Coordinates of N, CA and C and ligand atoms in Angstrom, one line a residue:
X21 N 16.0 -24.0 -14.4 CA 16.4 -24.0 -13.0 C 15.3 -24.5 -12.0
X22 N 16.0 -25.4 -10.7 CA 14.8 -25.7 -9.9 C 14.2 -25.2 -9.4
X23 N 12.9 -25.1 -8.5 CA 12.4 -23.9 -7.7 C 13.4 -23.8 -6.3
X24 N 13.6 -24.8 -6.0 CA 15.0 -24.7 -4.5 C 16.0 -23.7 -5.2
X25 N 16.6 -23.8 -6.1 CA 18.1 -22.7 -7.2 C 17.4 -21.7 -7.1
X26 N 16.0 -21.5 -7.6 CA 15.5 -20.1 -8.0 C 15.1 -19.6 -6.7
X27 N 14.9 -20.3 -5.4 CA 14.4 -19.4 -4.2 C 15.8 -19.0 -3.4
X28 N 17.0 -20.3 -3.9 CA 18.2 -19.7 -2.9 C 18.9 -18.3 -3.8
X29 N 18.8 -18.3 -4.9 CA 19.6 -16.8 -5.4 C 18.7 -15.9 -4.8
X30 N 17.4 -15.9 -5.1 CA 16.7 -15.2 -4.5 C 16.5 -14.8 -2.8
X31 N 17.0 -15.2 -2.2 CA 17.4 -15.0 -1.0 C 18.7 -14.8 -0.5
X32 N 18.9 -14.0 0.7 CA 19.8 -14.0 1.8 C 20.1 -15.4 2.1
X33 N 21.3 -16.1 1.8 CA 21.4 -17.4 2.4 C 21.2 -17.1 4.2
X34 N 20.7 -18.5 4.3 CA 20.7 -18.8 6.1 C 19.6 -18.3 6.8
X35 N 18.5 -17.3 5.9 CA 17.7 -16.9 6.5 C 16.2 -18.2 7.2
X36 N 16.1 -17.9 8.3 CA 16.0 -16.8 9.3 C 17.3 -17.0 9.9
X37 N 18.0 -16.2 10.3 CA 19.6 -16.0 11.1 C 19.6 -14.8 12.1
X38 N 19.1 -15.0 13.4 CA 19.4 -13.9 14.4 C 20.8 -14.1 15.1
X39 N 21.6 -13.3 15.0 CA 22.7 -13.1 15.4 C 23.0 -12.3 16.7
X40 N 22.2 -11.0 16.3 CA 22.2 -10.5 18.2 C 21.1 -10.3 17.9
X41 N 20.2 -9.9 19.5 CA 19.1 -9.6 19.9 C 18.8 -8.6 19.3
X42 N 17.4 -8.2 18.5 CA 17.4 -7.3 17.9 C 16.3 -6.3 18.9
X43 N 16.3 -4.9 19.0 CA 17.8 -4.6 17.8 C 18.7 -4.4 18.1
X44 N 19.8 -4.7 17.9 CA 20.9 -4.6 17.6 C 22.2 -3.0 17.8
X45 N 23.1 -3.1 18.3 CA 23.4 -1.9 18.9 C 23.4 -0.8 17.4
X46 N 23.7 -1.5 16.0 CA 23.7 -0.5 15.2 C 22.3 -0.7 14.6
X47 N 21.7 -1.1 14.8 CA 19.7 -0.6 14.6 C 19.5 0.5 15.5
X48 N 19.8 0.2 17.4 CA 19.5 1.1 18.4 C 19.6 2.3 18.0
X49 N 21.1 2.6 17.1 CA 21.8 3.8 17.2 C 21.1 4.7 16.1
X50 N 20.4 4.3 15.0 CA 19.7 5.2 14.4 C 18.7 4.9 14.3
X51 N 17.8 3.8 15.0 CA 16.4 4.3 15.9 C 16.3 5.5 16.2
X52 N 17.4 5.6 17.3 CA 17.5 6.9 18.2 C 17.5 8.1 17.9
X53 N 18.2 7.8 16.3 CA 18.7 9.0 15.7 C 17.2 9.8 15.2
X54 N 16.8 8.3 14.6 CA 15.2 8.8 13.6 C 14.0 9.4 14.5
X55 N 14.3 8.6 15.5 CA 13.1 9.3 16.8 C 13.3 10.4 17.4
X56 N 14.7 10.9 17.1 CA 15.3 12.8 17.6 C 14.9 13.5 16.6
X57 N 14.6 12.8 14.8 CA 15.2 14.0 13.9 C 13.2 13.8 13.2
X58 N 13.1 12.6 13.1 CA 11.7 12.6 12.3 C 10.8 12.5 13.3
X59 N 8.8 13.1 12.4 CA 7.8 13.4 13.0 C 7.1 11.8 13.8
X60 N 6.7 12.0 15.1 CA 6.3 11.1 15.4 C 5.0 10.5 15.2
X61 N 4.9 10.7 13.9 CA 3.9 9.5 12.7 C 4.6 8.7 12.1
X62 N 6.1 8.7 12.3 CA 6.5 7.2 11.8 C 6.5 6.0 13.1
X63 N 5.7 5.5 12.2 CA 5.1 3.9 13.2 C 5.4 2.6 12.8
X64 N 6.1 1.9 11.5 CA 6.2 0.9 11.6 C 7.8 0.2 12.6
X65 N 8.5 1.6 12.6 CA 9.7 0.8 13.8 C 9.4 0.5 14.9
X66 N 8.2 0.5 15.3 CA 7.6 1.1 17.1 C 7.2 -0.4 16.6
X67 N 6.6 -1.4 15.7 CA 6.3 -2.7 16.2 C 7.8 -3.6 15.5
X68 N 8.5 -2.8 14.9 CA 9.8 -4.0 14.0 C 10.7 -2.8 14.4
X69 N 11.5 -3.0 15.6 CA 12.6 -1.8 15.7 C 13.8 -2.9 15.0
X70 N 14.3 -2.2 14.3 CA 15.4 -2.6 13.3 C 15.5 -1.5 12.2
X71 N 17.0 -1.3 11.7 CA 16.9 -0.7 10.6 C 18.1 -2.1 9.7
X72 N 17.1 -1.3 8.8 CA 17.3 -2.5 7.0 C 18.7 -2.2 6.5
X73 N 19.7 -3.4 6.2 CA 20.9 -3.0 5.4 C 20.5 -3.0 3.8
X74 N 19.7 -4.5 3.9 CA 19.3 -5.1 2.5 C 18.3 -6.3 2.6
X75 N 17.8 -6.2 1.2 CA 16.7 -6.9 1.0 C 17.2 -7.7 -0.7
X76 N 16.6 -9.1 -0.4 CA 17.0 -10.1 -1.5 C 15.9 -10.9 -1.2
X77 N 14.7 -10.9 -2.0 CA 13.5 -11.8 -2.6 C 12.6 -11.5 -1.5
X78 N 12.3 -12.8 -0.4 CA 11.4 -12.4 0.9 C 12.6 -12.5 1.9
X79 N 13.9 -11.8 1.6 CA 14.3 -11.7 3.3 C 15.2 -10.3 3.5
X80 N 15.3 -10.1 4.5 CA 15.6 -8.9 4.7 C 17.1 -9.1 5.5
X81 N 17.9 -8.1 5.6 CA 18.9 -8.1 6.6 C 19.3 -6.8 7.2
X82 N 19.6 -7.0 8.4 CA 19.5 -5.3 9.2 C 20.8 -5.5 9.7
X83 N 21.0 -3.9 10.2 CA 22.4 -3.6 10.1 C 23.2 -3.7 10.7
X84 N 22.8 -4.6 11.8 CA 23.5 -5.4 12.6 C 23.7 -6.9 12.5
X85 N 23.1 -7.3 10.7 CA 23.6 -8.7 10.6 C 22.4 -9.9 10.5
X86 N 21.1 -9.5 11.1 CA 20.3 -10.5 11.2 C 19.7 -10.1 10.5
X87 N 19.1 -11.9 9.8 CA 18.3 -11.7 8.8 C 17.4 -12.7 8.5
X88 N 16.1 -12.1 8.6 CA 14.7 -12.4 8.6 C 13.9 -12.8 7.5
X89 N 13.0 -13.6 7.6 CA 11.8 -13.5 6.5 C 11.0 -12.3 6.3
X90 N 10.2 -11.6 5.7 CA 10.1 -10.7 5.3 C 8.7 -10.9 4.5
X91 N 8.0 -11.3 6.2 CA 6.3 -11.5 5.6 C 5.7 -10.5 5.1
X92 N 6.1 -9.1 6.1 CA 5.3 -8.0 5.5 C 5.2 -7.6 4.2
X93 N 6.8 -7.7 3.3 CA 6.7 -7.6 1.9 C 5.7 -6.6 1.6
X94 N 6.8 -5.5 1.9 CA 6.6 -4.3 1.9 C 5.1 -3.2 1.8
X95 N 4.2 -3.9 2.7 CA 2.9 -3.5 2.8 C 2.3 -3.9 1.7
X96 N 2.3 -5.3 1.4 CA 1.8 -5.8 0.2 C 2.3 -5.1 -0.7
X97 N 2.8 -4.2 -1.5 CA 3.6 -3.5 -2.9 C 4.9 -4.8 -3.6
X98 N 5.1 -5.9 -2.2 CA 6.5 -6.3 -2.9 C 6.2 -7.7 -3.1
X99 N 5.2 -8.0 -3.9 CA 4.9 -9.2 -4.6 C 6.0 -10.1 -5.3
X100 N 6.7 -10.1 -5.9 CA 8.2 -10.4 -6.3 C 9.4 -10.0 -5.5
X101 N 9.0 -9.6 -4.4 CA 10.5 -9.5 -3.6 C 11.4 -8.5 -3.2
X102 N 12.2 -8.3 -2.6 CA 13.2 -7.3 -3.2 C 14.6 -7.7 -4.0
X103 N 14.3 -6.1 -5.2 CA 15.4 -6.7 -5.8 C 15.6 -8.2 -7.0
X104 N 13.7 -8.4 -7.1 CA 14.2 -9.5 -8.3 C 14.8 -9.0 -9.7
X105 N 15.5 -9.9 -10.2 CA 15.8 -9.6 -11.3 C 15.5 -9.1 -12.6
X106 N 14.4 -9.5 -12.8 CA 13.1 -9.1 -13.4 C 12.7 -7.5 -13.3
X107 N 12.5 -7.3 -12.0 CA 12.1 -5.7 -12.0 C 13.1 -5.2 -12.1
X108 N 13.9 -5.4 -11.6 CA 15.6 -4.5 -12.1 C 16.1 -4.1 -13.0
X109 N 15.8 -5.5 -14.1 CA 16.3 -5.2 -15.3 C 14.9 -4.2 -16.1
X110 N 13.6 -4.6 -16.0 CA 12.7 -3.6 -16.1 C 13.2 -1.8 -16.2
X111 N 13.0 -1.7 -14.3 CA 13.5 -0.4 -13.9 C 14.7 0.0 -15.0
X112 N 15.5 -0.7 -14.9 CA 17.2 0.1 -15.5 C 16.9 0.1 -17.1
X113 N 16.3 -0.4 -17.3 CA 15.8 -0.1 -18.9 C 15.2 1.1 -19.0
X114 N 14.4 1.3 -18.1 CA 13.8 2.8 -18.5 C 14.3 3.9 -17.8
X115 N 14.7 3.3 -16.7 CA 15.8 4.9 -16.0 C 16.8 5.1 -16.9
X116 N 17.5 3.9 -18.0 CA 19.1 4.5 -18.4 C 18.0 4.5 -19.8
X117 N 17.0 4.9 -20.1 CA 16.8 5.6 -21.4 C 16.1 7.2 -21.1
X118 N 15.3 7.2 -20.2 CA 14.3 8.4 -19.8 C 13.8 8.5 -18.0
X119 N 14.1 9.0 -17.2 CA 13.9 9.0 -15.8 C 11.8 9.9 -16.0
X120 N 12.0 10.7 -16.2 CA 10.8 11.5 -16.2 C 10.4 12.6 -17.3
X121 N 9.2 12.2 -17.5 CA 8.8 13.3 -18.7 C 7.2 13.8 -18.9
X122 N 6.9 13.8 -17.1 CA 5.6 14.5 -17.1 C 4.7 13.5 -17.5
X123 N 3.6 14.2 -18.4 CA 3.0 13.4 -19.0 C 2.9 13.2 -20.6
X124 N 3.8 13.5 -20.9 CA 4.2 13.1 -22.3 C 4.5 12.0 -22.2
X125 N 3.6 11.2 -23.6 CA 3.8 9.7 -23.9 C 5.3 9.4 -23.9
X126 N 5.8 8.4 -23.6 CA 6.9 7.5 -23.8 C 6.3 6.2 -24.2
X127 N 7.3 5.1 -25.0 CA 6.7 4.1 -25.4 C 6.0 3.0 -24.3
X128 N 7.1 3.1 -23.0 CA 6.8 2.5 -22.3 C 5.3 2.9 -21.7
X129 N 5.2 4.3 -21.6 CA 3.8 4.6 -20.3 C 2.7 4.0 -21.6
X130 N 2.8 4.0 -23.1 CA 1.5 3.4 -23.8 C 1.5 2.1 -23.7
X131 N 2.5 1.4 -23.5 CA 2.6 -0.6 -23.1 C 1.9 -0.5 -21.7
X132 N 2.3 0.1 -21.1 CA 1.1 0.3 -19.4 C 0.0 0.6 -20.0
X133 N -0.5 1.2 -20.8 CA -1.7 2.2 -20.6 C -2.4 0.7 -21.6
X134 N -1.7 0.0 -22.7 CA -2.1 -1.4 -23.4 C -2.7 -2.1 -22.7
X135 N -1.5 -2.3 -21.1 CA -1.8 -3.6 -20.7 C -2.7 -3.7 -20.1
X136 N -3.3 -2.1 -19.4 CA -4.0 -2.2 -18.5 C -5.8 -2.2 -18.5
X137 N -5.2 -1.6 -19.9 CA -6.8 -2.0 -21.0 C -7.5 -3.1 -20.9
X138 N -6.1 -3.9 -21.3 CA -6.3 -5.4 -22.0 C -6.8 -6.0 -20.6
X139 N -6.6 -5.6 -19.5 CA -7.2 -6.2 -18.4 C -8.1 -5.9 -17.7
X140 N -8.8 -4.5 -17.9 CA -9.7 -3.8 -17.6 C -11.4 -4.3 -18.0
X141 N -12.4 -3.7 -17.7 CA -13.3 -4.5 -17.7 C -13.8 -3.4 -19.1
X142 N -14.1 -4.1 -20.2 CA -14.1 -3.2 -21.6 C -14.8 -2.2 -21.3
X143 N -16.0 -1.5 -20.7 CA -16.4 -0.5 -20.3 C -15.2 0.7 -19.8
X144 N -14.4 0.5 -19.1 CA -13.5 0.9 -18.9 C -12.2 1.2 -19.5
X145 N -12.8 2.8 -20.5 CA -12.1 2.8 -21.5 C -10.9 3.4 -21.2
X146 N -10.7 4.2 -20.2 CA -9.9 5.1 -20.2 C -9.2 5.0 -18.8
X147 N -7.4 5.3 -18.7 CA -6.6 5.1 -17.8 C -6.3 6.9 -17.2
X148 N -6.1 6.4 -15.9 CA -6.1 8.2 -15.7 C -5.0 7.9 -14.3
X149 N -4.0 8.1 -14.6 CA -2.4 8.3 -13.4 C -2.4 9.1 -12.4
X150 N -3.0 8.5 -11.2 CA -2.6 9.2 -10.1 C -1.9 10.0 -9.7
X151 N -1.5 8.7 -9.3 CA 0.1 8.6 -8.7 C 0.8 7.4 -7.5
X152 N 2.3 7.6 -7.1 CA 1.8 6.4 -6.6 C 1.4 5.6 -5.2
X153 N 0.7 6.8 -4.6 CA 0.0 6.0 -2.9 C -1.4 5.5 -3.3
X154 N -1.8 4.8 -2.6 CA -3.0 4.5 -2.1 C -4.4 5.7 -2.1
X155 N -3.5 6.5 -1.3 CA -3.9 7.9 -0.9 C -4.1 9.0 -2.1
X156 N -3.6 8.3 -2.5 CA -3.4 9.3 -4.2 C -4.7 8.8 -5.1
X157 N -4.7 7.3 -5.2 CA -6.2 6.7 -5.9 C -7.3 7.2 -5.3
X158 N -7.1 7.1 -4.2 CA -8.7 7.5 -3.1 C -8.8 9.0 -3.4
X159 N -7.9 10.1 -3.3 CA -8.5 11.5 -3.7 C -8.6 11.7 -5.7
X160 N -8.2 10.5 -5.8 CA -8.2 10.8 -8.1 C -9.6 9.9 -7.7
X161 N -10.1 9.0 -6.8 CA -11.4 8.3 -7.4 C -12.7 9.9 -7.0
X162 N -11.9 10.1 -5.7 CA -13.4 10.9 -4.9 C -13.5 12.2 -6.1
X163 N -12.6 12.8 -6.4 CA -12.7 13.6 -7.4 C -13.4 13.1 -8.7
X164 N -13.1 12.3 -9.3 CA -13.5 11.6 -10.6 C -14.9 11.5 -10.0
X165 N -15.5 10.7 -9.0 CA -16.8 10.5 -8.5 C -17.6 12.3 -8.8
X166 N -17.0 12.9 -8.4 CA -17.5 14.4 -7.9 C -17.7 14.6 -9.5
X167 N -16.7 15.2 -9.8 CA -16.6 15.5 -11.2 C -17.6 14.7 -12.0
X168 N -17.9 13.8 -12.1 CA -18.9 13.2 -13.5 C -20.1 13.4 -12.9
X169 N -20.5 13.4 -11.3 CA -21.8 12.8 -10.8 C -22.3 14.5 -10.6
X170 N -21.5 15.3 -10.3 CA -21.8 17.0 -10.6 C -22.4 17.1 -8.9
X171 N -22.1 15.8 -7.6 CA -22.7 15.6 -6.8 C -21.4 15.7 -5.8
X172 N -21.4 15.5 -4.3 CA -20.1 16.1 -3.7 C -20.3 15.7 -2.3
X173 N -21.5 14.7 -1.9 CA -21.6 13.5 -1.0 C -20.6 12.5 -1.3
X174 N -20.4 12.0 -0.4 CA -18.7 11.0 -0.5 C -19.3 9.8 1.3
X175 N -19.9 8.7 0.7 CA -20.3 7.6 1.6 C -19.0 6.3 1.9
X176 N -18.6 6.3 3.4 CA -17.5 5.5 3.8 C -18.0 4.5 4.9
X177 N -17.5 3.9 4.8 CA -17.7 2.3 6.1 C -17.0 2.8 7.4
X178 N -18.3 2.7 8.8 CA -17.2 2.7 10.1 C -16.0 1.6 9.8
X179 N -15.0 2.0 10.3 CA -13.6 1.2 10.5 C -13.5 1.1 9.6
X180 N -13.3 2.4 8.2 CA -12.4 2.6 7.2 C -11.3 3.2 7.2
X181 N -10.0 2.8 6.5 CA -9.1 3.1 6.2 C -8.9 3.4 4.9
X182 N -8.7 5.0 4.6 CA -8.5 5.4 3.2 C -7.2 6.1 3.1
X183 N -6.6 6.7 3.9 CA -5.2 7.2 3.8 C -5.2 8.0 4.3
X184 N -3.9 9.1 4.6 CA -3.7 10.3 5.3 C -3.5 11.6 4.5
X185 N -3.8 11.8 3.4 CA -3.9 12.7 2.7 C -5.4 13.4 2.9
X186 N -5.2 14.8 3.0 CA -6.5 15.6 3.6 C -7.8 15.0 2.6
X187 N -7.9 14.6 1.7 CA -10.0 13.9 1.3 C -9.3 12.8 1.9
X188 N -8.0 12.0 1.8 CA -8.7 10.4 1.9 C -8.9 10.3 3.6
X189 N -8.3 11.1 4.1 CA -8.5 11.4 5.8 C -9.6 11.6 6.2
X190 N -10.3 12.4 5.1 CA -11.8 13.0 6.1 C -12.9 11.3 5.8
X191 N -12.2 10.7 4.7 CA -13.2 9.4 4.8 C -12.5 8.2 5.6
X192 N -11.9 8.5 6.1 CA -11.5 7.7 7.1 C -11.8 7.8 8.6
X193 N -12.6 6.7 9.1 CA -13.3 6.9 10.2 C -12.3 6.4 11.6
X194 N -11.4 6.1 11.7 CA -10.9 6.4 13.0 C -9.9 7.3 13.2
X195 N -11.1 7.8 14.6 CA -10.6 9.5 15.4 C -9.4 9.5 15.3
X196 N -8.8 8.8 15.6 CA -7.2 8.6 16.0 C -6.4 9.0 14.8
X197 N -6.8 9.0 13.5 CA -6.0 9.7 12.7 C -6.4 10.7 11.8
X198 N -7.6 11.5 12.8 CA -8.0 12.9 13.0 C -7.8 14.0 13.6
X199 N -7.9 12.8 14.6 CA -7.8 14.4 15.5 C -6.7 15.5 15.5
X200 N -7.4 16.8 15.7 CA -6.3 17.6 15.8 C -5.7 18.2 14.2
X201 N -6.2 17.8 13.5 CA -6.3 18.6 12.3 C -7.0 19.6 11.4
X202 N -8.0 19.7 12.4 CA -8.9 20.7 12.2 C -10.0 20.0 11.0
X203 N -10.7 21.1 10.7 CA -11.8 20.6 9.8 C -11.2 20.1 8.1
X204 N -12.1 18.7 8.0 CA -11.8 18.1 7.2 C -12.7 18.3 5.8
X205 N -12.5 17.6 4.3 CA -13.3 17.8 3.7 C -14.9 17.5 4.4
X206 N -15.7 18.0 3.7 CA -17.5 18.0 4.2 C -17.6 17.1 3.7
X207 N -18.8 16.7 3.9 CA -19.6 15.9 3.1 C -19.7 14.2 3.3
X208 N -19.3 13.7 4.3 CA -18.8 12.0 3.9 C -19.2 11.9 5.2
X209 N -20.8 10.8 4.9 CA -21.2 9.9 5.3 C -20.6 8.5 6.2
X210 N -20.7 7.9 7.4 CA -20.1 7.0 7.7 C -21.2 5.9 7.9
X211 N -21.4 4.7 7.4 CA -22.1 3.5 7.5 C -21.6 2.5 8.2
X212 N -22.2 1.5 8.8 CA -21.8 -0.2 9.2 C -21.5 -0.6 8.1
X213 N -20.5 -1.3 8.2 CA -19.9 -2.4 7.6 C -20.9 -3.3 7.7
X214 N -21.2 -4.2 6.1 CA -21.9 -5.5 6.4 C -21.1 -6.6 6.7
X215 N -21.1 -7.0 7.9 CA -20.2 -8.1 8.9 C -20.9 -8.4 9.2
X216 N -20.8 -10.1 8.7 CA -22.0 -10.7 9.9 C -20.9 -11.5 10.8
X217 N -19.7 -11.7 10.9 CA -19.2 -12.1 12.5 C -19.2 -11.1 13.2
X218 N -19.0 -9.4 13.3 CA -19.0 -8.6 14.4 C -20.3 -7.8 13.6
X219 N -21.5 -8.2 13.4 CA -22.9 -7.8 13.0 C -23.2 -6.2 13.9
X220 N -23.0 -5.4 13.0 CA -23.3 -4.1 13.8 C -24.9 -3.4 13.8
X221 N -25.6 -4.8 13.3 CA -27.1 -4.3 13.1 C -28.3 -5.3 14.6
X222 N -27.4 -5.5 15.0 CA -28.4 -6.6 15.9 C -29.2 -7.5 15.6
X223 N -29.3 -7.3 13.8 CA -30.5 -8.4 13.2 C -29.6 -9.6 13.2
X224 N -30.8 -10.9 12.4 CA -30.0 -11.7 12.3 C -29.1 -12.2 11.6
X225 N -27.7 -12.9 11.6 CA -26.4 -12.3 10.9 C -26.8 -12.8 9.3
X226 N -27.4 -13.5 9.1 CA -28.0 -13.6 7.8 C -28.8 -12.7 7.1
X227 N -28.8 -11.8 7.7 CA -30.1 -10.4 7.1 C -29.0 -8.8 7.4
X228 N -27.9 -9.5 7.8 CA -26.9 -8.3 7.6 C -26.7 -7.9 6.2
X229 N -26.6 -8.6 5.2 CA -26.2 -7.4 3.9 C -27.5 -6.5 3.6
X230 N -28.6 -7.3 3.5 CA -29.7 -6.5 3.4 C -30.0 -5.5 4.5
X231 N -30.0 -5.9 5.9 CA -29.9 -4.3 6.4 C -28.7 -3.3 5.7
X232 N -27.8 -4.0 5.6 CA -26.7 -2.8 5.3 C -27.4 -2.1 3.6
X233 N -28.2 -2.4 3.0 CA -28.4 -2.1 1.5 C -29.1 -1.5 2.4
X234 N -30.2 -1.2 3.4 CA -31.7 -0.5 3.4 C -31.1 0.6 4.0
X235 N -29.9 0.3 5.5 CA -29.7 1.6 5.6 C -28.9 2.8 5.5
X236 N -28.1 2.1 3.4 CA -27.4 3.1 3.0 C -28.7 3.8 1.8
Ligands
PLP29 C1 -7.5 0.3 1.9 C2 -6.5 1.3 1.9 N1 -6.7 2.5 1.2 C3 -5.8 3.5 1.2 C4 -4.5 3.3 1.8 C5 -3.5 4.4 1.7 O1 -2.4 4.0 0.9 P1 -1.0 4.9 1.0 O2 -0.5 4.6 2.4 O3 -0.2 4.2 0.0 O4 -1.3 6.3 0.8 C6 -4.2 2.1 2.4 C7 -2.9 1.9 3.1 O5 -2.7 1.1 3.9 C8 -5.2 1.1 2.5 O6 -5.0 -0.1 3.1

């Protein structure tokens, strides 16, 4: 198949297609709904007010009909799209044999736990399952760090972003998704970033990584 055949199944024909101004009176109407009933930390409709009917490869369609490219692709997670065929048939393979089983082996989690070997740096002998946020890796690393080093300092970059889960929060340095939670894990260090376009050492921007080495 060509790559033009293989991008048009994979898409919403006609996209980009704005039909009414978005959003749209059936986006408005459960905007409205979700801003009455859910916590006001949901933030991505506040810069893309729309709600989603469906998704096919990189385009999306909302539920009033228009339908978009779909750069965000899903906070980086949707590398193949939505809905390729490929993952689907994946997914429905293993939901119509086994949905969940803890952590007892299944054949499939040992083909993960293979593959991930096989790509791992050989020192790295051993696979250990989160889970699946972001936020989930950042409190399985700070722990794993804690645990082997028998040590319980935790060092972060100003203008990091680690997640909203109470450890990956306390190493996350802006206030704004602190405050007001009271006290956080102890322990965590905040440093400059070595940048030398916004150089937060006043040296010269070529002697930025090495200040950054002297004054962690
Ligand atoms: C660098 C980094 N770490 C951690 C996270 C937290 O991931 P999650 O939102 O999946 O918990 C994010 C999310 O944007 C991130 O960008």
């Amino acid at each position: 198949m060509d790559r033009e055949k293989i991008f048009e199944e994979l898409s919403l024909s006609g996209a980009p297609k704005i039909t009414t101004t978005p959003p749209g009176p059936v986006s408005r109407e459960i905007l409205e709904y979700q801003s009455e009933t859910e916590g006001s930390v949901v933030s991505y409709p506040r810069g893309m007010p729309m709600a989603v009917a469906r998704g096919r490869g990189a385009t999306l369609e909302d539920v009033d009909g228009n339908i978009y490219i779909d750069l965000f692709s899903g906070a980086g997670v949707m590398a193949l799209g939505h809905g390729h065929p490929v993952v689907l048939k994946a997914a429905h393979e293993q939901i119509d044999k086994v949905t969940h089983t803890l952590d007892i082996p299944t054949e499939s989690r040992i083909k993960m736990v293979k593959t991930l070997k096989s790509l791992l740096p050989k020192e790295l002998t051993r696979v250990f399952f989160g889970g699946p946020t972001g936020s989930d890796a950042v409190e399985q690393a700070m722990k794993l760090a804690k645990y082997n080093t028998g040590r319980d300092g935790i060092i972060a970059f100003e203008g990091s972003y680690h997640g909203m889960t109470a450890g990956a929060l306390a190493a996350t340095s802006d206030s704004g998704h602190r405050d007001g939670v009271g006290a956080l894990m102890p322990g965590v260090q905040f440093i400059p970033f070595p940048y030398r376009y916004r150089n937060p050492f006043g040296c010269a921007d070529d002697m930025v990584d090495e200040f950054a080495a002297d004054n962690l």
